[in-house]
Short mmCIF file of C-alpha atoms in Angstrom, two decimals:
data_model
loop_
_atom_site.label_atom_id
_atom_site.label_comp_id
_atom_site.label_asym_id
_atom_site.label_seq_id
_atom_site.Cartn_x
_atom_site.Cartn_y
_atom_site.Cartn_z
CA MET A 1 36.82 -15.78 -45.24
CA PRO A 2 37.88 -12.27 -43.76
CA ARG A 3 41.08 -10.88 -44.67
CA ALA A 4 43.84 -11.51 -41.67
CA GLY A 5 43.88 -9.22 -39.05
CA THR A 6 40.40 -7.93 -39.91
CA ARG A 7 37.19 -8.38 -37.75
CA PRO A 8 34.95 -10.90 -39.08
CA THR A 9 31.36 -9.21 -40.20
CA SER A 10 27.86 -10.85 -40.80
CA ARG A 11 28.62 -11.00 -44.66
CA ASP A 12 31.43 -13.23 -43.84
CA VAL A 13 29.09 -15.48 -41.92
CA ALA A 14 26.66 -15.48 -44.65
CA ARG A 15 28.91 -16.54 -47.33
CA ALA A 16 30.61 -19.26 -44.88
CA ALA A 17 26.92 -20.84 -44.34
CA GLY A 18 25.54 -20.25 -47.62
CA VAL A 19 22.76 -17.88 -46.64
CA SER A 20 21.61 -14.26 -46.91
CA GLN A 21 22.69 -11.76 -44.52
CA ALA A 22 18.99 -11.34 -43.38
CA ALA A 23 19.30 -15.07 -42.24
CA VAL A 24 22.19 -14.30 -40.17
CA SER A 25 20.60 -11.31 -38.22
CA LEU A 26 17.42 -13.33 -37.99
CA VAL A 27 19.61 -16.28 -36.53
CA LEU A 28 21.74 -14.33 -34.00
CA GLY A 29 19.13 -12.26 -33.09
CA GLY A 30 17.14 -15.33 -31.70
CA LYS A 31 14.28 -14.59 -34.42
CA TRP A 32 14.63 -16.85 -36.70
CA ARG A 33 11.97 -19.57 -35.60
CA GLY A 34 9.18 -19.70 -38.19
CA ARG A 35 11.45 -17.75 -41.02
CA VAL A 36 14.71 -20.43 -41.59
CA SER A 37 14.73 -23.87 -40.67
CA GLU A 38 16.80 -25.62 -37.75
CA ALA A 39 19.51 -26.96 -40.48
CA THR A 40 20.04 -23.42 -41.54
CA ALA A 41 19.97 -21.73 -38.08
CA GLN A 42 22.51 -24.37 -37.10
CA ARG A 43 24.83 -23.59 -39.97
CA VAL A 44 24.76 -20.16 -39.16
CA ARG A 45 25.70 -20.61 -35.41
CA GLU A 46 28.41 -22.87 -36.56
CA ALA A 47 29.91 -20.66 -39.18
CA ALA A 48 29.81 -17.55 -36.48
CA ARG A 49 31.75 -19.64 -34.07
CA THR A 50 34.18 -20.96 -36.63
CA LEU A 51 34.80 -17.21 -37.80
CA GLY A 52 34.60 -16.03 -34.28
CA TYR A 53 31.80 -13.63 -35.21
CA ARG A 54 30.64 -11.26 -32.77
CA PRO A 55 27.53 -8.54 -33.43
CA ASN A 56 28.39 -5.35 -33.37
CA LEU A 57 25.83 -4.44 -30.58
CA ALA A 58 26.69 -1.01 -30.59
CA ALA A 59 25.69 -0.30 -34.19
CA ARG A 60 22.57 -2.49 -33.67
CA ASN A 61 21.58 -0.72 -30.65
CA LEU A 62 22.17 2.71 -32.24
CA ARG A 63 19.70 1.13 -35.14
CA LEU A 64 17.28 0.41 -32.67
CA GLY A 65 17.42 3.76 -30.94
CA ARG A 66 18.52 1.70 -27.88
CA THR A 67 21.72 1.65 -25.44
CA ARG A 68 20.63 -1.37 -23.29
CA THR A 69 21.97 0.95 -20.24
CA VAL A 70 20.07 1.00 -17.39
CA LEU A 71 20.66 3.71 -14.26
CA LEU A 72 20.45 2.54 -10.89
CA VAL A 73 19.80 5.32 -8.54
CA VAL A 74 20.72 4.91 -4.80
CA PRO A 75 21.47 6.93 -1.66
CA ALA A 76 25.34 5.81 -1.06
CA LEU A 77 27.68 4.01 -3.35
CA THR A 78 29.35 2.70 -0.19
CA THR A 79 26.20 1.16 1.46
CA GLU A 80 26.55 -2.68 1.73
CA PHE A 81 22.76 -3.07 1.25
CA PHE A 82 22.86 -1.45 -1.70
CA ALA A 83 26.16 -3.16 -3.28
CA GLY A 84 24.06 -6.22 -3.08
CA VAL A 85 20.91 -4.33 -4.66
CA TYR A 86 23.31 -3.50 -7.69
CA THR A 87 25.03 -7.15 -7.46
CA GLY A 88 21.78 -8.57 -8.13
CA ALA A 89 20.56 -6.20 -10.94
CA ALA A 90 23.92 -6.25 -12.81
CA ARG A 91 23.39 -10.13 -13.00
CA VAL A 92 19.85 -10.04 -14.43
CA ALA A 93 20.72 -7.21 -16.90
CA ALA A 94 23.73 -9.50 -18.25
CA GLN A 95 21.94 -12.18 -18.95
CA HIS A 96 19.66 -9.84 -21.36
CA GLY A 97 22.33 -7.97 -22.62
CA PHE A 98 22.43 -4.88 -20.39
CA GLY A 99 24.60 -2.94 -18.38
CA VAL A 100 23.73 -1.12 -15.32
CA VAL A 101 25.25 2.33 -14.23
CA LEU A 102 25.23 3.20 -10.77
CA TYR A 103 24.19 6.81 -9.86
CA SER A 104 24.05 7.99 -5.99
CA SER A 105 21.71 10.42 -4.80
CA PRO A 106 22.79 14.15 -4.44
CA VAL A 107 22.59 14.02 -0.69
CA GLY A 108 24.93 11.01 -0.48
CA ILE A 109 28.65 10.93 -1.71
CA GLY A 110 29.27 10.19 -5.73
CA PRO A 111 29.03 11.56 -9.04
CA ALA A 112 28.12 15.02 -9.64
CA ARG A 113 24.62 15.89 -10.66
CA ASP A 114 23.40 14.96 -14.34
CA PRO A 115 26.10 12.38 -15.03
CA PHE A 116 24.60 12.50 -18.70
CA ALA A 117 24.35 15.35 -20.94
CA SER A 118 20.70 14.00 -21.66
CA ALA A 119 19.39 10.97 -19.57
CA GLU A 120 16.95 10.14 -22.22
CA ALA A 121 19.49 10.14 -25.04
CA ALA A 122 21.71 7.83 -23.01
CA LEU A 123 19.56 5.38 -20.87
CA ASP A 124 16.65 2.93 -21.71
CA GLY A 125 15.39 2.91 -17.89
CA VAL A 126 15.77 3.64 -14.38
CA ILE A 127 15.80 1.91 -10.89
CA ALA A 128 15.64 4.07 -7.79
CA SER A 129 15.24 3.76 -4.19
CA SER A 130 12.48 6.01 -2.48
CA MET A 131 15.51 7.01 -0.25
CA ALA A 132 17.12 8.91 -3.71
CA ALA A 133 14.16 9.68 -5.32
CA GLU A 134 14.85 13.34 -5.32
CA ALA A 135 17.89 12.64 -7.64
CA LEU A 136 15.40 11.72 -10.29
CA THR A 137 14.43 15.12 -11.38
CA ALA A 138 18.30 16.25 -11.45
CA ILE A 139 18.92 13.63 -14.14
CA ARG A 140 15.41 13.61 -16.15
CA GLY A 141 15.22 10.24 -14.87
CA ASP A 142 11.49 10.64 -14.19
CA GLN A 143 11.00 10.79 -17.90
CA LEU A 144 12.41 7.42 -18.71
CA PRO A 145 10.95 3.75 -17.86
CA LEU A 146 11.15 3.84 -14.19
CA VAL A 147 10.79 1.27 -11.44
CA MET A 148 11.08 2.35 -7.98
CA LEU A 149 12.32 0.20 -5.01
CA ASP A 150 10.93 0.44 -1.51
CA SER A 151 8.39 2.80 -2.46
CA ASP A 152 4.62 3.31 -1.52
CA PRO A 153 2.78 1.34 -4.52
CA GLU A 154 -0.21 3.78 -4.09
CA GLY A 155 1.68 7.02 -4.83
CA SER A 156 4.69 5.75 -6.68
CA VAL A 157 5.83 8.01 -9.87
CA GLY A 158 7.27 4.89 -11.49
CA ALA A 159 5.61 2.53 -13.99
CA ALA A 160 6.36 -0.14 -11.32
CA THR A 161 7.30 -0.92 -7.65
CA VAL A 162 9.18 -3.53 -6.36
CA ASN A 163 9.03 -3.58 -2.46
CA LEU A 164 10.28 -5.97 0.26
CA ASP A 165 7.82 -7.22 2.70
CA ILE A 166 9.17 -4.88 5.40
CA ALA A 167 5.83 -4.43 7.18
CA ASP A 168 5.81 -8.31 7.79
CA GLY A 169 9.48 -7.83 9.37
CA VAL A 170 8.50 -5.27 11.86
CA ARG A 171 5.44 -7.60 12.54
CA GLN A 172 7.82 -10.55 13.32
CA ILE A 173 10.34 -8.23 15.52
CA THR A 174 7.37 -7.02 17.42
CA ASP A 175 5.76 -10.41 18.27
CA HIS A 176 9.37 -11.76 18.89
CA LEU A 177 10.14 -8.85 21.58
CA LEU A 178 6.44 -9.19 22.89
CA GLY A 179 6.60 -12.71 23.34
CA LEU A 180 9.83 -12.47 25.17
CA GLY A 181 7.62 -9.88 27.73
CA HIS A 182 8.60 -6.94 26.54
CA ARG A 183 6.22 -3.65 26.94
CA ARG A 184 8.12 -0.54 26.95
CA PHE A 185 9.77 -0.04 23.51
CA LEU A 186 12.18 2.58 22.03
CA HIS A 187 12.12 3.23 18.42
CA LEU A 188 15.44 4.51 17.25
CA ALA A 189 14.38 5.57 13.63
CA ALA A 190 16.46 6.50 11.04
CA ASP A 191 16.15 10.49 10.28
CA VAL A 192 15.56 9.97 6.71
CA ALA A 193 12.47 11.15 4.87
CA SER A 194 11.37 8.26 2.83
CA TRP A 195 8.41 5.89 2.58
CA THR A 196 10.28 2.84 3.45
CA PHE A 197 11.10 4.31 7.09
CA GLU A 198 7.83 6.04 7.42
CA MET A 199 5.85 2.61 6.96
CA ARG A 200 8.14 1.06 9.68
CA ALA A 201 7.11 3.61 12.17
CA ARG A 202 3.41 3.50 11.20
CA GLU A 203 3.57 -0.61 11.42
CA LEU A 204 5.24 -0.62 14.96
CA SER A 205 2.78 1.95 16.29
CA ALA A 206 -0.11 0.05 15.16
CA ARG A 207 1.03 -3.21 16.56
CA LEU A 208 1.92 -2.04 20.08
CA ARG A 209 -1.27 -0.01 20.28
CA ALA A 210 -3.01 -3.17 20.16
CA VAL A 211 -1.11 -4.47 23.14
CA PRO A 212 -2.49 -3.59 26.54
CA GLY A 213 0.29 -2.08 28.68
CA ALA A 214 2.63 -1.42 25.91
CA SER A 215 4.42 1.85 25.49
CA LEU A 216 6.37 3.52 22.50
CA ARG A 217 8.98 6.15 22.89
CA THR A 218 10.77 7.44 19.78
CA ALA A 219 14.11 8.74 18.97
CA ARG A 220 15.69 10.15 15.61
CA ALA A 221 19.19 9.37 14.57
CA PRO A 222 21.07 9.65 11.22
CA ILE A 223 21.96 6.22 9.76
CA SER A 224 25.56 6.21 11.31
CA ILE A 225 26.78 4.16 14.48
CA ARG A 226 27.92 7.26 15.91
CA GLY A 227 24.71 9.31 15.57
CA ALA A 228 22.68 6.48 16.86
CA GLU A 229 24.82 6.13 19.95
CA ALA A 230 24.03 9.72 20.81
CA ALA A 231 20.39 9.67 20.02
CA ALA A 232 20.01 5.89 22.11
CA GLU A 233 22.05 7.53 24.74
CA ALA A 234 19.97 10.30 25.35
CA ALA A 235 16.79 8.45 25.16
CA LEU A 236 17.90 5.23 27.34
CA SER A 237 18.87 8.04 29.98
CA LEU A 238 15.17 8.76 30.90
CA THR A 239 14.13 6.98 34.13
CA PRO A 240 11.64 6.03 35.27
CA ASP A 241 9.99 3.62 32.38
CA ARG A 242 13.07 3.23 30.80
CA ALA A 243 12.82 1.01 27.37
CA THR A 244 13.44 -2.66 28.08
CA ALA A 245 13.55 -3.22 24.00
CA VAL A 246 15.12 -1.22 21.31
CA PHE A 247 13.62 -1.17 17.66
CA CYS A 248 16.21 0.02 15.36
CA ASP A 249 15.22 0.86 11.91
CA ASP A 250 18.65 -0.37 10.61
CA ASP A 251 21.59 -2.83 11.87
CA GLN A 252 23.81 0.43 11.97
CA LEU A 253 21.60 2.16 14.31
CA ALA A 254 21.73 -1.26 16.65
CA ALA A 255 25.30 -0.91 16.77
CA GLY A 256 25.12 2.55 18.02
CA VAL A 257 22.82 1.33 20.61
CA TYR A 258 25.27 -1.30 21.83
CA LYS A 259 27.87 1.57 22.69
CA ALA A 260 25.01 3.87 24.37
CA ALA A 261 24.13 0.92 26.62
CA ARG A 262 27.79 0.41 27.88
CA ARG A 263 28.10 3.77 28.38
CA LEU A 264 25.31 3.67 30.69
CA GLY A 265 26.11 0.35 32.10
CA LEU A 266 23.26 -1.56 30.82
CA ARG A 267 24.05 -5.16 29.66
CA VAL A 268 22.93 -6.35 26.36
CA PRO A 269 20.61 -8.80 26.16
CA GLU A 270 20.12 -8.96 30.10
CA GLU A 271 18.99 -5.76 30.64
CA LEU A 272 18.35 -4.26 27.31
CA SER A 273 16.86 -6.41 24.13
CA VAL A 274 18.12 -4.89 20.60
CA THR A 275 16.94 -5.62 17.23
CA GLY A 276 17.94 -4.23 13.76
CA ILE A 277 16.75 -4.69 10.31
CA ASP A 278 18.93 -5.61 7.14
CA ASP A 279 21.16 -8.47 8.53
CA LEU A 280 24.49 -6.95 7.06
CA ALA A 281 27.59 -8.52 8.00
CA LEU A 282 27.82 -6.21 11.12
CA ALA A 283 25.16 -8.11 12.74
CA THR A 284 27.69 -10.98 13.38
CA ALA A 285 30.73 -8.65 14.11
CA ILE A 286 29.26 -7.55 17.30
CA ASP A 287 28.68 -9.07 20.56
CA PRO A 288 26.01 -10.39 21.03
CA GLU A 289 25.34 -11.09 17.53
CA LEU A 290 22.37 -9.17 16.64
CA THR A 291 18.89 -10.19 16.33
CA THR A 292 17.77 -8.77 13.09
CA VAL A 293 15.50 -9.07 9.99
CA ARG A 294 17.31 -10.26 6.95
CA LEU A 295 16.55 -8.68 3.70
CA ASP A 296 17.93 -9.95 0.41
CA ALA A 297 19.39 -7.19 -1.25
CA GLU A 298 20.55 -9.56 -4.59
CA LEU A 299 17.16 -10.71 -4.67
CA PHE A 300 15.76 -7.42 -4.46
CA GLY A 301 17.97 -5.99 -7.24
CA GLU A 302 17.22 -9.00 -9.36
CA ARG A 303 13.09 -8.44 -9.01
CA GLY A 304 14.15 -4.54 -9.79
CA MET A 305 15.90 -5.34 -12.99
CA GLY A 306 13.09 -7.87 -13.80
CA ALA A 307 10.39 -5.78 -13.29
CA LEU A 308 12.19 -2.85 -15.42
CA LEU A 309 12.59 -5.53 -18.41
CA ALA A 310 8.82 -6.25 -18.27
CA VAL A 311 8.03 -2.58 -18.60
CA LEU A 312 10.28 -2.42 -21.37
CA GLU A 313 8.73 -5.22 -23.03
CA GLY A 314 5.01 -4.21 -22.28
CA ARG A 315 4.26 -6.80 -19.98
CA ASP A 316 3.16 -6.45 -16.41
CA PRO A 317 5.71 -7.30 -13.64
CA PRO A 318 4.79 -9.26 -10.48
CA ALA A 319 3.12 -7.22 -7.90
CA SER A 320 3.94 -9.49 -4.69
CA ALA A 321 6.20 -8.19 -1.67
CA ILE A 322 9.65 -9.87 -1.22
CA SER A 323 9.51 -11.99 1.89
CA VAL A 324 11.94 -11.05 4.87
CA GLU A 325 13.16 -13.29 7.71
CA LEU A 326 13.53 -12.57 11.36
CA ILE A 327 17.12 -13.90 12.40
CA VAL A 328 17.01 -14.76 16.20
CA ARG A 329 20.51 -14.34 17.61
CA GLY A 330 21.48 -13.32 21.50
CA SER A 331 20.86 -9.44 21.39
CA THR A 332 17.23 -10.43 22.75
CA ALA A 333 16.10 -12.01 25.91
CA ARG A 334 13.30 -12.03 28.26
CA VAL A 335 12.37 -8.84 29.94
CA PRO A 336 14.56 -8.39 33.18
CA GLY A 337 12.81 -9.47 36.04
#
């Protein structure tokens, strides 16, 4: 037994169970099958429980050259969507004894550049959104096992890529609006250079080009309600042939369209249908509630962490995109007249 006031060691567990320290390491490390008997493994576990023994993970990881720490690189720490991504990634990481550290892109608000003296020495891997990809070189994260989120699978710098099926989400929105009779569209596009937003624009344009009589005008705005309001007001002031439906890259942009429509005297959805993407809490806080595509941010984070674990273990992660779902609410209606 350990002396009073001291932390029990693997040697104490070995003595209590009547086995070697090597056997304790095998059992508590989950590598005992085929090396020690089930009865011996049970004795070791009971001894560890009785003594209150916890393995010294820091020392173990130092021996293995692993920190069991993953960096999640996101565009901004205050974004609801990426908070969900972190929650999902951290959940899976915890199940496998890993921790997740958040780092925001230099264009966002967050820690200074290079939060580690040497990222290679402090981390086992990196998960990064395409919108925050430029931060990778600043922290040398591109030299570590890397999983990219929302990135072109053909040109990804990562060992694996995890994507939401945004293209299908665009198709679902477009088919919904076309089914309501809309043919004049405004695309309020996020003014962010990233694959995910470029792909939305390409898919929307291709979808509408195939529809006789359909037209598409594009206006760009920063991802903020105020910026979206200004851009939408300018675009919707253009007459004749004003758009009857606005496809927004993000729910925040859609909220800005609501404000612009009110300033212009346009009623949503009677005179203007509006859609978003994300299904943030904001989508049900505005009136009428927003028709939008639901993106499962927590599942996205879970899949991202799962893919990184697969890369670290030399396995091939699943390649299929995560399904998305159109949520129809009160912001869309049949085309006026």
